[in-house]
Amino acid sequence: VSILSVAAWMPWLFALTQRMLDAEGKRRRGLWASLGLGAALALVTGLQFLAGHPQMSLLNLLPLGVFALWRLATAPRGERVALGAPWAAAMAVGLLIGLPQLLPAYRLALLSQRGAGLDPEFFTGYSFHPLLTATFFSPFLLGNPYPEGSVELMAYTGLLPLCLAVVALWRPRERQAPAWHLDTLFMAALGIIGLLMAFGRWNPLYLHLQAVPLLNLFRIPARYLAWTSLALATLAAMGADALQRAAPPRSDRVGGLLLLLPVGVSVAALMVALTLRSDVALATGAARDVSALIAAWRWLPLALALGCAGLLLATRRTAAPVWAFAACLLLGADLAAYGAVLEDTYNATWPRAEVVRPPRSLDFFQQNEGLYRLYVKEEIVPALAVQRESFYPNMAATWGLSSANLYLPLVPRSYDETLQELDAERLNAMNIRYYLIPQLLPVDEAAELYDVHNPFGALPVERWLEIEGQEVQGIEVTSFLSHAADLPQGALAAELLLRGDDGQVETLPLRAGIESAEWAYAREDVAEVITHDMPEVANTWPARSGFPPGEHPGHSYRATWRFEPPLEVTAVMLRLTLPEAHVRVERVRLHTADGSEALLGHLLGLGDHEIVYRSEDVLIYRNHDALPRAYVLAEGQMVRHEGGELALPSALRAGEVREVAVLRYEDHVVELLATLDEPGYLVLADLQYPGWQATVDGQPAPILALGLPERDRGAGVSPALRAIGLVPGQHMVRFIYRPWSAAAILSGEH
């Protein structure tokens, strides 16, 4: 959306620049008209910056600057300064208007994952293959573009603009309008350069842009097709103007007959756009079948070419208004048929009523008070209904929920590194209380496994897992089964194997109806046919499942074993007799001989996660180990590396820290009340970023960059969070965002 919001200003920038640098027009204009043009150019320049996509702003301004120099070079020598100075002043004012957006964006770019330079593969990602030039004539030669293709690689402008662009270049020189020919030449060059730049990795010169400041911060060469699109649209308009100037004052019969061809093609294309569509499942947001539309596009380019031919042949025998109407009809029908495919794929949207309807899963989160974050599994791009229910990035913000995910072109480098190496401990440190899995429509075991597998909490299966030796006198296992309604009583689903130092192995069975059972046991259709008993229930959560989905409770089940004498356990294995997708072991709790408890997941570096909500769209795990948003640690608990960097200790969990009172928590201000019994640190699990300042009891205090747990990563620290050093006692700590930028000055913060 931000790309389109910036690109939409490109023709206005060129039109205003053309007017301002027109020497003959300047002589006819008065002072106020000239000032008005300059003000309009400044405003448009500033607005395209504020639309929020720096790359597209740069792609707007680069050719605009060349166009301005081109115009000045062809202007009378004595008038160049008088023309160029007001234009430069207008651009400077536009830059000032955009500073509140540009300064923070530039700082973020330097601190982002792109600040140290882009990998060549990433830099040339989404290059426009030269063979894709054929899609200017037939956009769906490769079939349905979704989801394997990309909108970044779609450059179809319609067949008629291509024909009219050729007309603009082919028409003989008109002596009364020399600037018209210069603009034609410029636009032709811009279109060719944009196409060559879009080739990216297939252009041997493109990689040299990695040495050019600003340009080396941006990827996706195909976006240079914006230049080609502007050039084609402008040349098409020039060609249409030339043809209409040569048109007769009245249409004759032959011209009318020739126009029947483009009009007939237009009707056919509109019929394709409006009728060959499947509206199945529109209300649910499911993908619609566009195979009929794609099939129609096998013959539509030929029909459109015939329509263009008829239109061009009719120019000498048709009045300009009639010809223009037929041309607009043909182009509109062409683009409508093209857009109909995208409307059902990349541009699939809901009615507004569906968009603003709160997700069912929102009720669950609204019952959870306090500050916490979500993290959504992003391995798939789910259907719209699933995106909404799972708060797929960046939808959590729509409903006032904090998410650790973010989909942004620029991400602070330290945060990006954190997400790349996310594990159970980092989930805890980042205050991620819930892990969400968007659900697939289960069609096989792989899809079933995706729907439930939690890499931060699930025990690995079918291999021995070494642990620190534990003297165990009891074990408690929480588990459930899926697609198990027809399992008979006592059928073996899995086994938990315990191995001691002496190599002896104890086997604990998980059997249907005894130690475990079907998770949807209480669903009406399951209850009618299930063939095993319901064992002791460990946890119950709200659920929706079935076809059609219905509400019911979901269950996990508890099984316990006692050992006399206690067992010395040094390794465990989860061995399955059912597919992994159909057996879930959530918790294995070890009761040791000294009376303490240990979670097997913790011994293996995993989290303590359990399902708390499940529907046809989303499954939600609660992370019981998540640390609070703000808490205090004693000085001795913190890890200090050789370079003096601070980092959180490993294996730190919620019950081991003292939470602080959150008095105020807003985007730009955080106020906390902390109490310490000994010297230590206040930790705020928010991103450390330039511009944040802190006070302790009203006095300025330095903010320390705090690294996340570095399990098995050596001594390196990836500073991501904030910390404040404190002495014993009660303290009021205030964080406020005050960046040195135009944004801060304009906000009135002092």
XYZ file of C-alpha atoms in Angstrom:
750
model
C 0.000 0.000 0.000
C 2.796 2.437 0.818
C 4.406 1.737 -2.563
C 1.222 2.717 -4.375
C 0.764 5.748 -2.125
C 4.171 7.069 -3.221
C 4.036 6.003 -6.873
C 0.700 7.780 -7.326
C 2.498 11.139 -6.990
C 5.002 10.415 -9.793
C 2.975 11.819 -12.721
C 2.077 14.918 -10.686
C 5.762 15.545 -10.012
C 6.533 15.340 -13.743
C 3.531 17.430 -14.772
C 4.342 20.252 -12.336
C 8.044 20.150 -13.239
C 7.175 20.324 -16.923
C 4.984 23.388 -16.323
C 7.543 25.168 -14.138
C 10.392 24.612 -16.606
C 8.407 25.637 -19.679
C 10.044 28.929 -20.747
C 7.206 29.981 -23.028
C 4.591 29.198 -20.397
C 6.525 31.158 -17.766
C 6.441 34.248 -19.950
C 2.636 33.955 -20.168
C 2.082 33.278 -16.454
C 1.803 35.919 -13.815
C 3.688 35.963 -10.518
C 0.891 34.389 -8.507
C 0.427 31.553 -10.977
C 4.148 30.825 -10.820
C 4.092 30.860 -7.017
C 1.095 28.547 -7.083
C 2.929 26.066 -9.289
C 5.954 26.146 -6.990
C 3.799 25.634 -3.898
C 2.001 22.721 -5.560
C 5.314 21.061 -6.486
C 6.644 21.533 -2.939
C 3.478 20.046 -1.454
C 3.453 17.053 -3.803
C 7.143 16.415 -3.137
C 6.573 16.499 0.613
C 3.467 14.294 0.449
C 5.224 11.574 -1.526
C 7.884 11.475 1.213
C 5.242 11.321 3.943
C 3.515 8.398 2.212
C 6.220 6.267 3.787
C 8.188 4.259 1.224
C 11.682 5.788 0.791
C 12.669 3.517 -2.086
C 9.739 4.601 -4.244
C 10.363 8.250 -3.341
C 13.923 7.806 -4.585
C 12.634 6.149 -7.778
C 10.328 9.139 -8.242
C 13.022 11.765 -7.754
C 15.905 10.236 -9.736
C 14.210 10.444 -13.145
C 12.520 13.704 -12.126
C 15.924 15.297 -11.505
C 17.204 14.096 -14.871
C 14.010 15.338 -16.537
C 14.491 18.769 -14.933
C 18.104 18.952 -16.160
C 16.921 17.812 -19.608
C 14.332 20.588 -19.704
C 16.797 23.223 -18.503
C 19.418 22.099 -21.025
C 16.940 22.624 -23.869
C 15.653 25.974 -22.529
C 17.017 29.292 -23.833
C 20.418 29.918 -22.243
C 19.468 33.240 -20.688
C 16.376 31.842 -18.952
C 17.846 28.715 -17.333
C 18.559 30.282 -13.943
C 15.149 31.982 -13.832
C 13.508 28.624 -14.545
C 15.737 26.374 -12.442
C 15.958 28.405 -9.220
C 12.200 28.344 -8.417
C 12.090 24.629 -9.242
C 15.041 23.896 -6.933
C 13.471 26.035 -4.188
C 10.178 24.138 -4.472
C 12.005 20.812 -4.217
C 13.917 22.059 -1.158
C 10.668 23.081 0.565
C 9.224 19.655 -0.291
C 12.268 18.060 1.309
C 11.680 20.092 4.475
C 8.046 18.943 4.531
C 9.245 15.338 4.334
C 11.954 15.629 7.024
C 9.757 14.272 9.852
C 9.545 11.071 7.807
C 12.999 11.087 6.232
C 15.221 11.639 9.279
C 13.836 8.748 11.370
C 13.728 6.552 8.264
C 17.369 7.264 7.448
C 18.432 6.527 11.030
C 16.459 3.286 10.986
C 18.024 2.322 7.647
C 21.529 2.720 9.078
C 20.611 0.649 12.153
C 18.668 -1.937 10.178
C 19.642 -5.268 8.715
C 20.537 -3.319 5.550
C 22.869 -0.835 7.215
C 25.937 -3.058 6.811
C 25.172 -3.724 3.150
C 23.008 -6.253 1.373
C 23.966 -9.724 0.323
C 24.060 -9.837 -3.523
C 21.395 -12.546 -3.591
C 19.114 -10.445 -1.396
C 20.006 -7.240 -3.262
C 18.888 -8.739 -6.587
C 15.864 -10.606 -5.229
C 12.767 -10.291 -7.449
C 14.691 -9.448 -10.595
C 12.620 -9.227 -13.783
C 13.818 -12.010 -16.073
C 14.233 -10.747 -19.670
C 11.859 -13.449 -20.926
C 9.140 -11.945 -18.717
C 9.064 -9.053 -21.197
C 6.548 -11.237 -23.032
C 4.088 -10.565 -20.196
C 3.762 -6.991 -21.481
C 1.744 -8.614 -24.284
C 0.176 -11.626 -22.527
C 0.328 -11.281 -18.723
C -0.557 -14.847 -17.772
C 1.635 -16.843 -20.116
C 2.894 -18.811 -17.111
C -0.604 -19.472 -15.786
C -1.928 -18.450 -12.386
C 0.608 -16.085 -10.803
C -0.487 -16.940 -7.250
C 1.205 -17.887 -5.027
C 4.465 -18.899 -6.764
C 4.753 -15.661 -8.732
C 4.961 -12.140 -7.372
C 3.167 -8.858 -7.916
C 6.638 -7.311 -7.985
C 7.107 -8.928 -11.409
C 3.818 -7.813 -12.984
C 4.183 -4.940 -15.437
C 1.164 -5.277 -17.722
C -0.197 -1.900 -18.853
C -2.564 -3.158 -21.560
C -1.999 -3.738 -25.274
C -3.385 -0.399 -26.468
C -0.784 1.692 -24.577
C 1.958 -0.341 -26.241
C 0.488 0.392 -29.661
C 0.004 4.083 -28.914
C 3.555 4.350 -27.542
C 4.829 3.031 -30.878
C 2.690 5.663 -32.618
C 4.247 8.405 -30.466
C 7.734 7.300 -31.443
C 6.876 6.734 -35.101
C 4.963 9.938 -35.867
C 6.980 12.407 -38.011
C 8.386 15.526 -36.341
C 5.848 18.300 -35.834
C 7.630 21.627 -36.283
C 5.195 23.548 -34.113
C 5.968 21.501 -30.950
C 9.701 20.744 -30.611
C 9.438 20.181 -26.819
C 6.905 17.425 -27.541
C 9.595 15.500 -29.427
C 12.176 16.011 -26.703
C 9.745 14.683 -24.094
C 9.040 11.708 -26.351
C 12.739 10.944 -26.581
C 13.174 11.320 -22.799
C 10.257 9.030 -21.982
C 11.460 6.395 -24.440
C 14.882 6.423 -22.769
C 13.309 6.285 -19.299
C 11.217 3.263 -20.268
C 14.195 1.364 -21.660
C 16.431 2.212 -18.686
C 13.700 1.144 -16.244
C 13.381 -2.207 -18.008
C 17.157 -2.773 -18.065
C 17.414 -1.901 -14.367
C 14.530 -4.249 -13.585
C 16.513 -7.137 -15.084
C 18.654 -6.995 -11.921
C 20.812 -10.089 -11.651
C 20.463 -10.607 -15.406
C 21.966 -7.173 -16.001
C 25.769 -7.491 -15.537
C 26.032 -3.826 -14.500
C 23.333 -3.927 -11.820
C 25.493 -5.275 -8.993
C 27.679 -2.158 -9.283
C 24.799 -0.264 -7.646
C 25.901 -1.825 -4.365
C 28.650 0.830 -4.371
C 26.177 3.711 -4.857
C 24.969 5.334 -1.599
C 21.215 5.165 -0.985
C 20.627 2.859 -3.946
C 22.599 0.157 -2.139
C 20.048 0.143 0.711
C 17.201 -1.112 -1.463
C 16.413 -4.419 -3.101
C 13.860 -5.712 -5.657
C 15.128 -4.485 -9.040
C 11.670 -5.081 -10.561
C 10.480 -1.872 -8.885
C 12.360 0.087 -11.540
C 9.483 -0.988 -13.780
C 7.718 2.042 -12.269
C 9.833 4.083 -14.701
C 8.787 1.873 -17.593
C 5.117 2.093 -16.595
C 5.240 5.892 -16.410
C 7.028 6.049 -19.758
C 4.512 3.757 -21.462
C 1.543 5.675 -20.048
C 3.018 9.032 -21.118
C 4.007 7.829 -24.585
C 0.557 6.290 -25.019
C -1.036 9.651 -24.206
C 1.292 11.369 -26.694
C 0.369 8.840 -29.357
C -3.335 9.301 -28.667
C -2.942 13.101 -28.898
C -1.167 12.799 -32.240
C -3.857 10.532 -33.672
C -6.679 12.758 -32.481
C -5.057 15.836 -34.052
C -5.100 14.014 -37.373
C -8.721 12.829 -37.012
C -11.432 14.248 -39.333
C -14.177 16.469 -37.886
C -16.813 13.812 -38.623
C -16.915 10.018 -38.745
C -17.795 8.166 -41.956
C -19.436 4.792 -42.422
C -16.167 2.927 -42.900
C -14.799 4.398 -39.678
C -17.915 3.321 -37.822
C -17.587 -0.217 -39.162
C -13.933 -0.359 -38.156
C -14.813 0.760 -34.622
C -17.132 -2.225 -34.277
C -14.028 -4.387 -33.894
C -12.560 -2.689 -30.775
C -16.061 -2.215 -29.306
C -16.876 -5.904 -29.812
C -13.562 -6.959 -28.280
C -14.241 -4.629 -25.348
C -17.613 -6.230 -24.712
C -16.052 -9.700 -24.862
C -13.276 -8.721 -22.437
C -15.775 -7.165 -20.025
C -17.883 -10.328 -20.191
C -14.771 -12.284 -19.245
C -14.047 -9.939 -16.353
C -17.594 -9.993 -15.001
C -18.864 -13.516 -15.645
C -15.979 -15.999 -15.667
C -15.474 -15.797 -11.930
C -16.155 -18.150 -9.054
C -17.687 -16.441 -6.007
C -17.580 -19.581 -3.878
C -16.592 -18.976 -0.251
C -16.342 -15.195 -0.694
C -17.729 -14.601 2.792
C -15.116 -16.855 4.379
C -12.181 -15.327 2.537
C -11.183 -18.633 0.948
C -9.255 -18.517 -2.325
C -11.499 -18.426 -5.393
C -10.986 -20.551 -8.478
C -9.682 -18.368 -11.308
C -8.945 -21.166 -13.753
C -11.667 -19.944 -16.149
C -10.165 -16.469 -16.190
C -6.664 -17.786 -16.784
C -7.969 -19.980 -19.614
C -9.661 -16.957 -21.209
C -6.341 -15.096 -21.202
C -4.979 -17.652 -23.685
C -7.048 -16.042 -26.442
C -7.733 -12.548 -25.062
C -4.357 -11.048 -26.152
C -5.113 -11.976 -29.777
C -8.612 -10.487 -29.565
C -7.242 -7.331 -27.947
C -4.605 -7.057 -30.673
C -7.364 -7.217 -33.318
C -9.272 -4.525 -31.410
C -6.173 -2.305 -31.354
C -5.667 -2.838 -35.083
C -9.267 -1.848 -35.819
C -8.946 1.216 -33.612
C -5.743 2.388 -35.301
C -7.201 1.852 -38.791
C -10.235 3.926 -37.830
C -8.260 7.009 -36.795
C -8.343 8.665 -40.244
C -12.091 8.086 -40.661
C -13.463 8.721 -37.154
C -14.086 11.943 -35.251
C -11.724 12.436 -32.310
C -14.377 12.198 -29.526
C -15.813 8.962 -30.922
C -12.348 7.485 -31.411
C -11.298 8.499 -27.890
C -14.402 6.884 -26.395
C -13.683 3.592 -28.203
C -10.024 3.732 -27.103
C -10.979 4.257 -23.443
C -13.523 1.446 -23.656
C -10.960 -0.971 -25.102
C -8.287 -0.094 -22.554
C -10.754 -0.224 -19.656
C -12.005 -3.657 -20.709
C -8.437 -4.915 -21.135
C -7.381 -3.808 -17.637
C -10.668 -4.982 -16.097
C -10.057 -8.505 -17.393
C -6.471 -8.334 -16.129
C -7.519 -7.023 -12.745
C -10.194 -9.697 -12.367
C -7.436 -12.307 -12.068
C -5.533 -10.305 -9.461
C -8.740 -9.551 -7.575
C -9.162 -13.248 -6.932
C -5.485 -13.872 -6.089
C -3.095 -11.187 -4.838
C -5.723 -8.518 -4.296
C -8.357 -10.699 -2.635
C -10.270 -8.509 -0.210
C -13.259 -8.711 2.096
C -16.264 -6.458 2.401
C -15.707 -3.835 5.089
C -18.154 -5.570 7.433
C -15.934 -8.659 7.398
C -12.760 -6.642 7.921
C -14.017 -4.838 11.024
C -15.641 -7.931 12.582
C -13.544 -8.854 15.642
C -11.826 -12.252 15.493
C -13.344 -14.949 17.710
C -9.929 -15.499 19.266
C -9.880 -11.871 20.438
C -12.275 -12.800 23.252
C -9.629 -15.129 24.645
C -6.961 -12.422 24.768
C -9.301 -9.809 26.198
C -9.667 -12.030 29.262
C -5.895 -11.900 29.837
C -4.767 -8.809 31.675
C -1.314 -7.299 31.887
C 1.416 -6.649 29.355
C 2.437 -9.545 27.135
C 3.336 -10.311 23.553
C 2.241 -12.822 20.937
C 4.412 -14.614 18.432
C 2.832 -16.042 15.274
C 4.329 -18.888 13.250
C 5.042 -17.506 9.769
C 5.922 -20.553 7.686
C 2.824 -20.159 5.506
C 0.713 -17.329 4.097
C -2.708 -18.440 5.303
C -6.200 -17.686 4.001
C -7.730 -14.365 5.011
C -9.960 -15.893 7.696
C -6.952 -17.650 9.216
C -4.854 -14.472 9.041
C -7.489 -12.599 10.981
C -7.957 -15.247 13.673
C -4.219 -15.822 14.117
C -3.339 -12.092 14.140
C -0.953 -12.703 11.289
C 1.594 -9.867 11.006
C 0.796 -7.099 11.296
C -2.826 -7.680 12.314
C -2.285 -7.849 16.067
C -1.848 -4.080 16.221
C -5.297 -3.652 14.645
C -6.853 -5.045 17.802
C -4.488 -3.503 20.342
C -2.369 -6.622 20.902
C 1.423 -6.581 21.107
C 3.176 -8.939 18.713
C 6.855 -9.831 18.516
C 6.403 -10.400 14.771
C 6.653 -7.513 12.408
C 6.551 -7.276 8.651
C 8.625 -4.242 7.745
C 11.184 -3.480 5.029
C 13.532 -2.077 7.685
C 14.048 -3.944 10.961
C 16.667 -2.946 13.569
C 19.620 -5.272 13.075
C 19.759 -6.443 16.685
C 16.058 -7.294 16.639
C 16.324 -9.063 13.301
C 19.184 -11.187 14.641
C 17.063 -12.001 17.683
C 14.188 -13.238 15.538
C 16.538 -15.244 13.330
C 17.812 -17.167 16.368
C 14.579 -17.375 18.319
C 14.402 -20.168 20.886
C 12.467 -20.939 24.055
C 14.650 -18.729 26.259
C 14.412 -15.758 23.941
C 10.645 -16.147 23.831
C 10.711 -15.849 27.602
C 13.012 -12.809 27.621
C 10.876 -10.983 25.055
C 7.724 -11.304 27.191
C 6.097 -13.635 24.632
C 3.306 -15.277 26.568
C 1.453 -16.849 23.629
C 2.641 -18.760 20.574
C 0.078 -18.879 17.753
C -0.044 -21.357 14.875
C -2.231 -20.469 11.853
C -4.104 -23.625 10.900
C -3.997 -25.395 7.551
C -6.904 -27.365 6.165
C -5.669 -30.842 7.175
C -5.269 -33.030 4.110
C -2.382 -35.266 5.216
C -0.146 -36.035 8.177
C 2.284 -33.231 7.291
C -0.502 -30.631 7.501
C -1.778 -32.179 10.727
C 1.690 -31.997 12.250
C 2.149 -28.379 11.174
C -1.090 -27.456 12.927
C 0.088 -28.628 16.356
C 3.884 -28.690 16.305
C 5.505 -26.197 18.675
C 9.282 -26.115 18.094
C 9.826 -24.225 21.369
C 8.139 -26.813 23.563
C 7.685 -30.140 21.754
C 9.850 -33.103 22.765
C 11.889 -34.547 19.889
C 10.757 -38.066 19.028
C 12.457 -41.364 18.190
C 15.868 -40.472 19.618
C 17.558 -40.563 22.994
C 17.673 -37.213 24.762
C 20.520 -36.907 27.263
C 19.749 -35.028 30.494
C 21.549 -34.318 33.741
C 21.095 -37.355 35.968
C 17.890 -37.248 38.029
C 16.840 -39.589 40.855
C 13.162 -39.946 39.973
C 10.488 -41.392 42.219
C 7.502 -40.323 40.126
C 6.606 -39.095 36.636
C 3.567 -37.169 35.412
C 2.861 -36.985 31.670
C 0.312 -34.661 30.029
C -0.696 -35.701 26.513
C -3.534 -36.060 24.011
C -4.308 -37.872 20.757
C -5.801 -36.695 17.470
C -7.900 -38.630 14.930
C -8.098 -41.369 17.514
C -11.845 -41.871 17.970
C -11.665 -45.393 16.520
C -8.720 -46.500 18.697
C -9.909 -49.307 20.986
C -9.468 -49.201 24.732
C -5.852 -49.840 25.651
C -4.437 -49.376 22.125
C -0.793 -48.278 22.374
C -0.200 -44.754 21.018
C 3.346 -44.064 22.293
C 5.936 -45.038 24.861
C 8.185 -42.936 27.086
C 11.498 -44.719 27.636
C 13.713 -43.887 30.640
C 17.375 -44.955 30.661
C 19.754 -44.939 33.601
C 23.547 -44.982 33.949
C 23.505 -48.756 34.005
C 21.780 -48.922 30.625
C 18.550 -50.315 32.056
C 15.419 -48.997 30.310
C 12.009 -48.437 31.896
C 9.085 -48.228 29.453
C 5.976 -46.185 30.248
C 3.028 -46.752 27.867
C 0.615 -44.098 26.644
C -2.560 -46.034 25.805
C -5.901 -44.847 24.483
C -8.450 -44.592 27.247
C -5.929 -45.233 30.041
C -3.073 -42.704 29.935
C -4.290 -40.571 27.022
C -7.267 -40.025 24.715
C -8.744 -38.073 21.803
C -8.421 -34.300 22.426
C -11.892 -33.588 20.938
C -13.525 -36.279 23.071
C -16.418 -33.982 24.010
C -17.295 -32.983 20.432
C -20.745 -34.286 19.619
C -19.854 -36.359 16.545
C -16.771 -37.807 18.275
C -18.627 -38.686 21.477
C -21.104 -40.736 19.442
C -18.471 -43.054 17.951
C -15.436 -43.018 20.242
C -14.274 -46.486 21.308
C -12.096 -45.740 24.341
C -12.673 -44.209 27.765
C -11.805 -40.699 28.966
C -8.877 -40.850 31.429
C -8.044 -38.212 34.028
C -8.249 -34.732 32.485
C -5.213 -32.497 33.028
C -6.340 -29.359 31.186
C -9.431 -28.122 29.382
C -9.524 -25.300 26.847
C -12.094 -23.671 24.511
C -12.113 -25.222 21.056
C -13.854 -25.243 17.672
C -13.451 -28.105 15.227
C -15.316 -30.467 12.933
C -17.114 -29.982 9.620
C -18.861 -27.613 9.947
C -16.903 -26.288 12.950
C -18.659 -26.388 16.284
C -17.706 -25.222 19.750
C -16.690 -27.771 22.369
C -14.068 -28.190 25.101
C -10.666 -29.608 24.208
C -8.775 -31.809 26.662
C -5.309 -33.012 27.527
C -4.894 -35.953 29.893
C -2.735 -36.782 32.893
C -0.950 -40.072 33.539
C 1.255 -40.748 36.602
C 3.750 -43.438 37.615
C 5.534 -44.055 40.930
C 8.878 -45.847 41.327
C 10.022 -47.718 44.402
C 12.945 -47.570 44.703
C 13.573 -44.320 42.726
C 15.058 -44.550 39.219
C 18.267 -42.836 38.168
C 17.378 -41.284 34.792
C 20.055 -39.928 32.428
C 18.258 -40.148 29.073
C 14.701 -40.306 27.740
C 13.084 -41.191 24.435
C 9.570 -40.662 23.122
C 8.767 -43.580 20.820
C 5.582 -43.454 18.770
C 3.316 -46.148 17.395
C 0.934 -43.612 15.838
C 1.999 -40.846 13.407
C 3.693 -37.930 15.167
C 0.870 -35.641 14.048
C -1.599 -37.677 16.096
C 0.288 -37.853 19.428
C 1.126 -34.771 21.492
C 3.091 -34.961 24.738
C 2.847 -31.489 26.283
C 4.576 -31.990 29.604
C 6.742 -34.553 31.344
C 7.138 -33.635 35.009
C 9.795 -35.468 37.034
C 9.237 -35.824 40.801
C 12.691 -36.310 42.288
C 13.680 -38.157 45.439
C 14.502 -34.923 47.291
C 10.902 -33.746 46.944
C 11.480 -31.231 44.129
C 10.057 -31.184 40.604
C 11.707 -30.749 37.227
C 10.175 -30.365 33.794
C 11.828 -32.531 31.182
C 11.419 -29.661 28.694
C 13.459 -27.355 30.933
C 16.236 -29.931 31.213
C 16.357 -30.012 27.408
C 16.326 -26.210 26.948
C 12.663 -26.140 25.893
C 9.769 -24.110 27.277
C 6.778 -25.007 29.392
C 3.995 -24.570 26.844
C 0.429 -25.871 26.838
C -2.547 -25.439 24.521
C -5.106 -22.941 25.827
C -7.233 -22.340 22.705
C -7.856 -24.164 19.445
C -10.115 -23.471 16.484
C -10.243 -24.264 12.787
C -8.155 -21.107 12.210
C -5.629 -20.865 15.059
C -4.039 -22.914 17.814
C -2.685 -20.997 20.823
C -0.002 -22.211 23.220
C 0.581 -20.445 26.514
C 4.205 -19.993 27.517
C 4.261 -20.386 31.303
C 7.937 -19.363 31.413
C 7.465 -15.922 29.819
C 9.138 -13.167 31.812
C 7.155 -10.005 32.670
C 7.447 -6.893 30.503
C 9.375 -5.196 33.352
C 11.176 -6.726 36.356
C 14.279 -6.395 38.509
C 17.309 -8.670 38.791
C 20.003 -8.649 41.436
C 23.416 -7.556 40.230
C 24.779 -11.065 40.726
C 22.130 -12.580 38.457
C 23.193 -10.580 35.400
C 25.816 -11.925 32.985
C 28.677 -9.551 32.133
C 30.811 -10.466 29.128
C 34.495 -9.714 28.597
C 33.765 -6.499 26.715
C 31.565 -5.263 29.543
C 28.287 -6.000 27.730
C 25.365 -7.079 29.864
C 23.180 -10.049 29.018
C 20.376 -11.942 30.680
C 21.329 -15.256 32.283
C 20.301 -18.528 30.703
C 17.349 -20.524 32.058
C 15.715 -17.432 33.574
C 11.974 -17.946 34.071
C 8.971 -16.027 35.316
C 9.051 -17.314 38.891
C 12.666 -16.237 39.407
C 12.276 -12.468 38.990
C 10.496 -9.690 40.868
C 7.926 -7.947 38.711
C 7.654 -4.166 38.948
C 4.527 -1.994 38.957
C 3.682 -0.495 35.557
C 2.163 2.922 36.202
C 2.061 4.116 32.594
C 2.787 2.338 29.352
C 2.388 4.254 26.091
C 4.152 4.384 22.751
C 6.480 7.199 23.823
C 6.391 7.072 27.627
C 6.823 4.230 30.144
C 6.663 4.786 33.914
C 7.619 2.022 36.363
C 7.831 1.677 40.138
C 10.616 -0.724 41.187
C 11.706 -1.949 44.606
C 15.116 -3.583 45.203
C 16.551 -5.183 48.341
C 20.094 -5.100 46.942
C 21.932 -3.439 44.033
C 20.591 -4.635 40.709
C 18.984 -3.758 37.427
C 15.537 -2.911 36.173
C 14.896 -4.730 32.912
C 12.333 -3.491 30.369
C 11.633 -6.057 27.669
C 11.311 -3.397 24.952
C 13.630 -2.748 22.046
C 16.656 -0.576 22.814
C 16.641 2.148 20.174
C 18.310 5.578 19.836
C 16.136 8.399 21.087
C 14.977 6.768 24.303
C 15.978 8.581 27.486
C 15.467 7.610 31.120
C 15.193 9.189 34.535
C 15.360 7.561 37.972
C 13.518 9.510 40.654
C 13.558 12.515 38.329
C 17.318 12.413 37.628
C 18.769 11.419 34.202
C 20.054 7.860 34.093
C 21.903 5.945 31.369
C 20.026 3.203 29.514
C 22.095 0.047 29.186
C 21.762 -2.183 26.126
C 20.905 -5.669 27.359
C 21.662 -8.831 25.421
C 19.363 -11.851 25.361
C 20.395 -15.275 26.684
C 23.298 -16.589 24.612
C 22.926 -20.363 25.067
C 25.587 -22.134 22.997
C 26.402 -18.959 21.056
C 29.784 -18.120 22.521
C 30.462 -14.778 24.165
C 28.793 -12.538 21.594
C 25.953 -10.275 22.657
C 23.065 -9.101 20.517
C 21.832 -6.029 22.459
C 18.070 -5.927 22.189
C 16.436 -4.882 25.469
C 16.851 -2.022 27.983
C 18.224 -2.036 31.509
C 18.769 0.594 34.213
C 21.203 0.146 37.106
C 19.561 0.788 40.503
C 20.604 0.920 44.167
C 18.480 -0.669 46.921
C 15.160 1.019 47.685
C 12.033 2.102 45.843
C 12.492 4.042 42.602
C 10.326 5.774 40.031
C 11.802 5.005 36.594
C 10.614 6.896 33.527
C 11.465 6.139 29.885
C 10.589 8.757 27.274
C 11.234 8.778 23.531
C 12.867 12.075 22.534
C 14.741 11.677 19.254
C 16.739 14.602 17.894
C 14.734 15.064 14.740
C 12.187 17.281 13.120
C 9.497 14.955 14.469
C 10.488 15.734 18.063
C 10.749 19.474 17.411
C 7.326 19.626 15.794
C 5.742 17.550 18.552
C 6.491 20.266 21.139
C 8.390 17.896 23.467
C 11.101 19.777 25.412
